[in-house]
CSV table of C-alpha atoms in Angstrom, one decimal:
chain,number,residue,atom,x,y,z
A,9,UNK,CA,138.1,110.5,156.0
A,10,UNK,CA,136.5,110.9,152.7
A,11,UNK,CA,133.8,108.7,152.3
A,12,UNK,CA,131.9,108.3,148.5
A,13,UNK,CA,128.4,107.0,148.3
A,14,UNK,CA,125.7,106.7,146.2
A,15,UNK,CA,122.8,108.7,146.9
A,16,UNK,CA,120.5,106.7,145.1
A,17,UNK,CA,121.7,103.2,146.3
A,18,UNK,CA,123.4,103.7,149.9
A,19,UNK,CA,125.2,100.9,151.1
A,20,UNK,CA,124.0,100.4,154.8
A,21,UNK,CA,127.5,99.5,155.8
A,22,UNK,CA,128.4,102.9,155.1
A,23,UNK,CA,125.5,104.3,156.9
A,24,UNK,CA,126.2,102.9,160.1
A,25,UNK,CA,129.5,103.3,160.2
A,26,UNK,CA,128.7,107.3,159.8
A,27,UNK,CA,126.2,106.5,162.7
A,28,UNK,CA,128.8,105.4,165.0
A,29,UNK,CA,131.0,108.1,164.3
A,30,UNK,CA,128.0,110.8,165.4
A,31,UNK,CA,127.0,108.3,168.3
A,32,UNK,CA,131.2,109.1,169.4
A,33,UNK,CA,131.0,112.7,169.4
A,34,UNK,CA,132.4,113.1,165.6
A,35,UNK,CA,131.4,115.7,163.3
A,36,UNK,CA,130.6,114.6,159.7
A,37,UNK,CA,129.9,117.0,156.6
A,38,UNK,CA,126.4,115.9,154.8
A,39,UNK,CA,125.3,116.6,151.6
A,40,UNK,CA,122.1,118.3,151.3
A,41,UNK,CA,119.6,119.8,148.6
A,42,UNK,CA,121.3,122.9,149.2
A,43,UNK,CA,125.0,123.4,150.4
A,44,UNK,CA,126.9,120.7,152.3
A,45,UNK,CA,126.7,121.2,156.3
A,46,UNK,CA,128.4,120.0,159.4
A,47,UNK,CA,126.9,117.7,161.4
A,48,UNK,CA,126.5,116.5,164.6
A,49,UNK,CA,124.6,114.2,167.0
A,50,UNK,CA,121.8,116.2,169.2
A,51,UNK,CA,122.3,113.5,171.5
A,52,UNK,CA,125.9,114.2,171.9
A,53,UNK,CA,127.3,117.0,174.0
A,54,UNK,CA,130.9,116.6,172.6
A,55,UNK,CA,129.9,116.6,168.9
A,56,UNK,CA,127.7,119.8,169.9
A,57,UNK,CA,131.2,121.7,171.1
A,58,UNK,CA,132.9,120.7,168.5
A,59,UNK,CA,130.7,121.9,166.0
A,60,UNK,CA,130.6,125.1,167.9
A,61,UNK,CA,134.1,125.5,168.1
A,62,UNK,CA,134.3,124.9,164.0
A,63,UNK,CA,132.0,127.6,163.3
A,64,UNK,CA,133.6,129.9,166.0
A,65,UNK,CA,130.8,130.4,168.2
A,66,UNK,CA,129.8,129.6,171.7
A,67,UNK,CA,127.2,126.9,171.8
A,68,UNK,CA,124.5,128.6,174.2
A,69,UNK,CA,124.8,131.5,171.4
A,70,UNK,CA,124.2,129.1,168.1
A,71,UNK,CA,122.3,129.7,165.7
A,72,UNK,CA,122.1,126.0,164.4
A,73,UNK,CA,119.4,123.7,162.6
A,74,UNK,CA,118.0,120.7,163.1
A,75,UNK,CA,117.9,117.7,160.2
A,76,UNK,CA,115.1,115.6,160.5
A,77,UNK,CA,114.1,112.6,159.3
A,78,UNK,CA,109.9,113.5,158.5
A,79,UNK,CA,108.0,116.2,160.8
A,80,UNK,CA,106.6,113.0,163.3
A,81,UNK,CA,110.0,113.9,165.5
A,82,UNK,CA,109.9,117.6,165.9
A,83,UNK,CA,107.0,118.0,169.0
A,84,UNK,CA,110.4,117.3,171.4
A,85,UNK,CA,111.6,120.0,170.0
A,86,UNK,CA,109.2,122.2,169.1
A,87,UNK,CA,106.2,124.1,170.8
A,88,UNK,CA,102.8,123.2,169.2
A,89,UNK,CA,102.0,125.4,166.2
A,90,UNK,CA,99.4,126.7,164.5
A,91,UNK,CA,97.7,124.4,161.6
A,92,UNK,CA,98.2,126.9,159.1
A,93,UNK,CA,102.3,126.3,159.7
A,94,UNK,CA,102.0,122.7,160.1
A,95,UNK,CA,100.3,122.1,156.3
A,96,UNK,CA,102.6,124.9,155.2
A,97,UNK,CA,105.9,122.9,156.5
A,98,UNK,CA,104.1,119.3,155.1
A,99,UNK,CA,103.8,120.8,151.7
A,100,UNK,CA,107.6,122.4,151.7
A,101,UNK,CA,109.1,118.9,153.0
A,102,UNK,CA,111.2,117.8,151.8
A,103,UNK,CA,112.9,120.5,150.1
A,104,UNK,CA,115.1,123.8,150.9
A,105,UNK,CA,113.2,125.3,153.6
A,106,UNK,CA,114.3,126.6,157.0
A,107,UNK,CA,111.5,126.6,159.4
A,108,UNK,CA,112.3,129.4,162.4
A,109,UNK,CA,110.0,127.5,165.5
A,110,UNK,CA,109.4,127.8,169.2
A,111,UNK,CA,111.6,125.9,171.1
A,112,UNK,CA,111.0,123.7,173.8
A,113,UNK,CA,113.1,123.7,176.9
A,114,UNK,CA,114.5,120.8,175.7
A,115,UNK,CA,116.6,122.7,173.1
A,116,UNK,CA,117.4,124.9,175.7
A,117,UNK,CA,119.0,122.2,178.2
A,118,UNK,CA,120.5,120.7,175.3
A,119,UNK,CA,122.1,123.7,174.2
A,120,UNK,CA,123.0,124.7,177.7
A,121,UNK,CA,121.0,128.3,177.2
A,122,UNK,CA,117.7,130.0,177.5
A,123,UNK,CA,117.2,129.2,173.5
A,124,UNK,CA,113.8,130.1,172.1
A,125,UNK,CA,113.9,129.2,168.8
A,126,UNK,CA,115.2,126.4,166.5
A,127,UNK,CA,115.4,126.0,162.9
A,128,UNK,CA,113.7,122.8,161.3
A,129,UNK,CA,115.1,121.2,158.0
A,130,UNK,CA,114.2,118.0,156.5
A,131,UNK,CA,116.0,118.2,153.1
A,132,UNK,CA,115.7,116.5,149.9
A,133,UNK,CA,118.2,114.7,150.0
A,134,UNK,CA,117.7,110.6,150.8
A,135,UNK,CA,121.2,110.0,152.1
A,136,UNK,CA,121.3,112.7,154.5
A,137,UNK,CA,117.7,111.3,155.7
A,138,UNK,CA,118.9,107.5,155.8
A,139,UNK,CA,122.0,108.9,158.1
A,140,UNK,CA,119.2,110.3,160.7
A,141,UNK,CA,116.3,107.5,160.7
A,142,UNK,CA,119.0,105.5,161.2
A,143,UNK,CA,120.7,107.5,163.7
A,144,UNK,CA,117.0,107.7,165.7
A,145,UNK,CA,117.5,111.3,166.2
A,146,UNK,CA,117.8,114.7,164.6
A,147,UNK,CA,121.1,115.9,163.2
A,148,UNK,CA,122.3,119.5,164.7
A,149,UNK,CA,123.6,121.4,161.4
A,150,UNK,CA,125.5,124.6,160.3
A,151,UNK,CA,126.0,124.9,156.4
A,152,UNK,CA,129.7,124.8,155.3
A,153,UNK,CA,130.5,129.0,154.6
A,154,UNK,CA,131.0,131.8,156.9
A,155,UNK,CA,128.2,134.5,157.3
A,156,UNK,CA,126.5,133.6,153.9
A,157,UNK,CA,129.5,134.2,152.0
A,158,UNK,CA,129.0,131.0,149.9
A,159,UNK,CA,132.6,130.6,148.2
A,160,UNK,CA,133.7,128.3,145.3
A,161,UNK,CA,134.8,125.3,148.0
A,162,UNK,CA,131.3,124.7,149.5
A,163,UNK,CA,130.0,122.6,146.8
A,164,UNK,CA,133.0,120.4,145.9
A,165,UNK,CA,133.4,117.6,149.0
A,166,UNK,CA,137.1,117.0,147.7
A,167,UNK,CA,137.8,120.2,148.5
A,168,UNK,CA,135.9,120.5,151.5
A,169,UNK,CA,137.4,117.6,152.6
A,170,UNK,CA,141.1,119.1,151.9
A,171,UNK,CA,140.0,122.2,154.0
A,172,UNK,CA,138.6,120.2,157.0
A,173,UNK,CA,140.3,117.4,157.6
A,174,UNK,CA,141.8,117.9,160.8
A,175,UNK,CA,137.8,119.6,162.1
A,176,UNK,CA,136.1,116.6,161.0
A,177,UNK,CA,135.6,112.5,161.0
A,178,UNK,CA,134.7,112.4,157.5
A,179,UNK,CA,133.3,114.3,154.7
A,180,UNK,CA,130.8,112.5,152.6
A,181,UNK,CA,131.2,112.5,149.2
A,182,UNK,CA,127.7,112.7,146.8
A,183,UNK,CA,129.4,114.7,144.1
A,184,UNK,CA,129.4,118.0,144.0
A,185,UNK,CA,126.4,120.3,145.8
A,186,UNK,CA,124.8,123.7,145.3
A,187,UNK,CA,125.5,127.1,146.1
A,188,UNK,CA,122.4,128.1,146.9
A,189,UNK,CA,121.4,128.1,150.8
A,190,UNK,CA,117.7,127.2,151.9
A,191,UNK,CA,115.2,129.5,152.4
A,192,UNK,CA,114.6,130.6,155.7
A,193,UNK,CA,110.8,131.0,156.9
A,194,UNK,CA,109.8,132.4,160.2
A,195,UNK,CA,107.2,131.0,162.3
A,196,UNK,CA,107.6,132.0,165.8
A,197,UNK,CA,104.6,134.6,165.3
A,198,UNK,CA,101.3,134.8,163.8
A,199,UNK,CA,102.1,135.4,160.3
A,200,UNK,CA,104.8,133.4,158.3
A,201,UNK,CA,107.7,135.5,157.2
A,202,UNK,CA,110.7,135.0,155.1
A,203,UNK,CA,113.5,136.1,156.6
A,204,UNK,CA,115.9,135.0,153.9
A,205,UNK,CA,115.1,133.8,150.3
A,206,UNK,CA,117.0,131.1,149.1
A,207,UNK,CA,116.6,127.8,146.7
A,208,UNK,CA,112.9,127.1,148.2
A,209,UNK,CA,110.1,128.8,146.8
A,210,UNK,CA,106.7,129.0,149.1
A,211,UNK,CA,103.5,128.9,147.1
Protein backbone atom coordinates (compact mmCIF):
# COMPACT_ATOMS: atom_id res chain seq x y z
CA UNK A 1 0.00 0.00 0.00
CA UNK A 2 1.14 3.37 -0.93
CA UNK A 3 0.04 5.83 1.32
CA UNK A 4 0.56 9.95 0.51
CA UNK A 5 0.45 12.51 3.30
CA UNK A 6 1.19 15.69 4.06
CA UNK A 7 4.05 16.24 6.26
CA UNK A 8 3.06 19.51 7.33
CA UNK A 9 -0.72 18.80 7.93
CA UNK A 10 -1.13 14.95 8.77
CA UNK A 11 -4.44 13.66 8.76
CA UNK A 12 -4.72 11.62 12.09
CA UNK A 13 -6.84 9.04 10.33
CA UNK A 14 -3.88 8.19 8.38
CA UNK A 15 -1.66 8.08 11.40
CA UNK A 16 -3.51 5.59 13.17
CA UNK A 17 -4.25 3.51 10.63
CA UNK A 18 -0.17 3.25 10.12
CA UNK A 19 -0.27 2.61 13.95
CA UNK A 20 -2.31 -0.38 13.68
CA UNK A 21 -0.42 -1.82 11.03
CA UNK A 22 2.99 -1.59 13.40
CA UNK A 23 0.77 -2.75 16.48
CA UNK A 24 0.03 -6.10 13.83
CA UNK A 25 3.51 -6.94 13.25
CA UNK A 26 3.65 -4.91 9.70
CA UNK A 27 6.58 -3.18 8.41
CA UNK A 28 6.12 0.33 7.02
CA UNK A 29 8.82 2.54 5.15
CA UNK A 30 9.04 6.21 6.90
CA UNK A 31 10.31 9.16 5.64
CA UNK A 32 13.04 10.82 7.44
CA UNK A 33 15.41 13.99 7.32
CA UNK A 34 17.72 11.70 5.72
CA UNK A 35 16.88 8.55 3.61
CA UNK A 36 13.53 6.62 3.93
CA UNK A 37 13.83 3.52 6.47
CA UNK A 38 11.99 0.43 7.39
CA UNK A 39 10.10 0.38 10.23
CA UNK A 40 8.96 -1.65 12.82
CA UNK A 41 7.18 -1.79 16.22
CA UNK A 42 9.86 -2.44 19.29
CA UNK A 43 7.05 -3.86 20.94
CA UNK A 44 6.47 -6.39 18.32
CA UNK A 45 8.47 -9.60 17.92
CA UNK A 46 7.05 -10.42 14.48
CA UNK A 47 7.55 -6.95 12.84
CA UNK A 48 11.25 -7.29 14.47
CA UNK A 49 11.85 -10.68 12.17
CA UNK A 50 10.46 -9.45 9.48
CA UNK A 51 12.56 -6.46 9.30
CA UNK A 52 15.45 -8.71 9.88
CA UNK A 53 14.67 -11.05 7.30
CA UNK A 54 14.32 -7.73 4.71
CA UNK A 55 17.60 -6.60 5.42
CA UNK A 56 19.06 -10.21 5.39
CA UNK A 57 20.30 -10.43 8.75
CA UNK A 58 19.68 -12.38 11.87
CA UNK A 59 17.95 -10.34 14.44
CA UNK A 60 20.34 -11.04 17.63
CA UNK A 61 23.10 -9.80 15.07
CA UNK A 62 21.29 -6.32 13.99
CA UNK A 63 22.60 -3.48 13.74
CA UNK A 64 19.31 -1.41 13.91
CA UNK A 65 18.17 2.15 15.33
CA UNK A 66 15.77 3.37 17.33
CA UNK A 67 13.15 6.42 16.22
CA UNK A 68 12.11 8.30 19.02
CA UNK A 69 9.72 10.62 19.64
CA UNK A 70 11.95 13.37 22.18
CA UNK A 71 15.01 11.98 24.41
CA UNK A 72 12.28 11.68 27.69
CA UNK A 73 11.80 7.76 26.31
CA UNK A 74 15.33 6.56 25.82
CA UNK A 75 16.50 5.67 29.92
CA UNK A 76 14.49 2.02 28.95
CA UNK A 77 16.71 1.80 26.60
CA UNK A 78 19.68 3.32 27.38
CA UNK A 79 22.31 3.19 30.31
CA UNK A 80 22.72 6.58 32.08
CA UNK A 81 25.22 8.80 30.27
CA UNK A 82 27.43 11.31 30.89
CA UNK A 83 26.10 15.09 30.93
CA UNK A 84 28.42 16.15 28.36
CA UNK A 85 26.50 13.48 25.81
CA UNK A 86 23.15 14.21 27.07
CA UNK A 87 23.40 18.40 26.14
CA UNK A 88 25.31 17.18 23.09
CA UNK A 89 22.25 14.82 21.85
CA UNK A 90 19.61 17.85 23.08
CA UNK A 91 21.30 20.24 20.92
CA UNK A 92 21.62 17.72 17.70
CA UNK A 93 17.72 16.74 18.11
CA UNK A 94 16.04 16.73 16.08
CA UNK A 95 18.19 16.42 13.12
CA UNK A 96 20.49 13.70 11.23
CA UNK A 97 22.31 12.26 14.06
CA UNK A 98 23.01 8.64 15.08
CA UNK A 99 23.77 8.41 18.67
CA UNK A 100 25.85 4.87 19.29
CA UNK A 101 24.69 4.23 23.38
CA UNK A 102 24.92 1.67 26.03
CA UNK A 103 22.21 -0.61 26.04
CA UNK A 104 20.14 -1.81 28.61
CA UNK A 105 19.22 -5.38 28.95
CA UNK A 106 16.18 -4.58 27.76
CA UNK A 107 17.44 -4.24 24.20
CA UNK A 108 19.09 -7.24 24.73
CA UNK A 109 15.81 -9.35 25.65
CA UNK A 110 14.10 -7.60 23.00
CA UNK A 111 16.45 -8.43 20.44
CA UNK A 112 16.86 -11.92 21.81
CA UNK A 113 20.93 -11.35 22.17
CA UNK A 114 23.61 -10.09 24.51
CA UNK A 115 23.37 -6.49 22.56
CA UNK A 116 25.35 -3.69 24.01
CA UNK A 117 24.75 -1.01 22.10
CA UNK A 118 21.82 0.81 20.32
CA UNK A 119 21.62 3.62 17.98
CA UNK A 120 19.28 6.66 19.01
CA UNK A 121 17.53 8.85 16.28
CA UNK A 122 14.97 11.32 16.63
CA UNK A 123 14.76 12.87 13.17
CA UNK A 124 13.46 16.03 11.76
CA UNK A 125 10.94 14.96 10.30
CA UNK A 126 7.27 15.71 12.10
CA UNK A 127 5.43 12.87 10.43
CA UNK A 128 7.71 10.17 11.24
CA UNK A 129 7.53 11.67 14.95
CA UNK A 130 3.53 11.94 15.00
CA UNK A 131 3.68 7.95 13.81
CA UNK A 132 5.76 7.15 17.19
CA UNK A 133 4.10 9.54 19.97
CA UNK A 134 1.25 8.14 18.66
CA UNK A 135 2.45 4.66 18.56
CA UNK A 136 3.68 5.19 22.49
CA UNK A 137 6.87 3.57 21.68
CA UNK A 138 10.10 3.80 19.68
CA UNK A 139 10.23 2.72 16.16
CA UNK A 140 13.07 -0.05 15.33
CA UNK A 141 14.65 1.22 11.93
CA UNK A 142 17.15 0.23 9.16
CA UNK A 143 17.56 2.94 6.23
CA UNK A 144 16.32 1.69 2.80
CA UNK A 145 20.03 0.72 0.83
CA UNK A 146 22.33 -2.12 1.26
CA UNK A 147 25.78 -1.53 3.00
CA UNK A 148 25.74 2.31 2.42
CA UNK A 149 25.52 1.96 -1.15
CA UNK A 150 22.73 4.69 -1.34
CA UNK A 151 21.33 4.10 -5.05
CA UNK A 152 18.98 6.30 -7.18
CA UNK A 153 15.62 4.32 -5.66
CA UNK A 154 16.05 5.29 -2.01
CA UNK A 155 14.72 8.69 -2.28
CA UNK A 156 11.70 8.23 -4.58
CA UNK A 157 8.72 6.37 -2.35
CA UNK A 158 7.10 5.39 -5.81
CA UNK A 159 9.81 3.58 -6.54
CA UNK A 160 10.49 2.16 -3.28
CA UNK A 161 7.16 1.23 -3.09
CA UNK A 162 7.48 -0.72 -6.63
CA UNK A 163 10.56 -2.55 -5.23
CA UNK A 164 8.90 -3.51 -1.86
CA UNK A 165 5.68 -4.23 -2.15
CA UNK A 166 5.50 -7.76 -1.34
CA UNK A 167 8.24 -6.90 2.02
CA UNK A 168 6.07 -4.34 3.31
CA UNK A 169 2.43 -3.05 4.56
CA UNK A 170 2.83 0.27 3.13
CA UNK A 171 5.28 2.81 2.00
CA UNK A 172 4.61 6.36 2.94
CA UNK A 173 4.73 8.76 0.55
CA UNK A 174 6.21 12.59 1.63
CA UNK A 175 7.69 13.11 -1.76
CA UNK A 176 10.82 12.39 -2.57
CA UNK A 177 13.78 12.10 0.36
CA UNK A 178 17.63 12.52 0.51
CA UNK A 179 20.55 10.68 -0.26
CA UNK A 180 22.37 11.53 2.38
CA UNK A 181 22.48 9.07 5.45
CA UNK A 182 22.75 10.59 9.21
CA UNK A 183 25.69 10.98 10.85
CA UNK A 184 26.70 8.54 13.13
CA UNK A 185 28.25 9.65 16.67
CA UNK A 186 29.70 7.23 19.10
CA UNK A 187 29.08 7.48 22.75
CA UNK A 188 29.70 4.27 24.39
CA UNK A 189 33.16 5.64 25.77
CA UNK A 190 34.52 8.68 27.29
CA UNK A 191 35.06 10.80 24.34
CA UNK A 192 32.36 11.33 21.50
CA UNK A 193 33.52 9.94 18.19
CA UNK A 194 32.19 10.09 14.74
CA UNK A 195 32.18 6.93 13.33
CA UNK A 196 30.52 7.96 10.08
CA UNK A 197 29.99 11.62 8.73
CA UNK A 198 26.84 12.16 7.13
CA UNK A 199 24.02 15.06 6.67
CA UNK A 200 24.47 16.24 10.51
CA UNK A 201 27.13 18.47 11.37
CA UNK A 202 28.26 18.52 15.36
CA UNK A 203 29.35 21.92 16.53
Amino acid sequence: MLIEIRPENPDQRQIDQIVSMLNNGGIIVVPTDTIYAFAASINSKKGLEKLAKIKNVKLKKSQFSLICHDLSEISTYTKPMDRKVFRTMKNAFPGPFTFILNATNHVAKLFGSNKKEVGIRVPNHGLTRAIVKSLGHPLVSSSVLDDDDIIKYTTDPLTIFERHENDVEAVIDCGFGNNVASTIIDCTTSELSILRQGAGEID
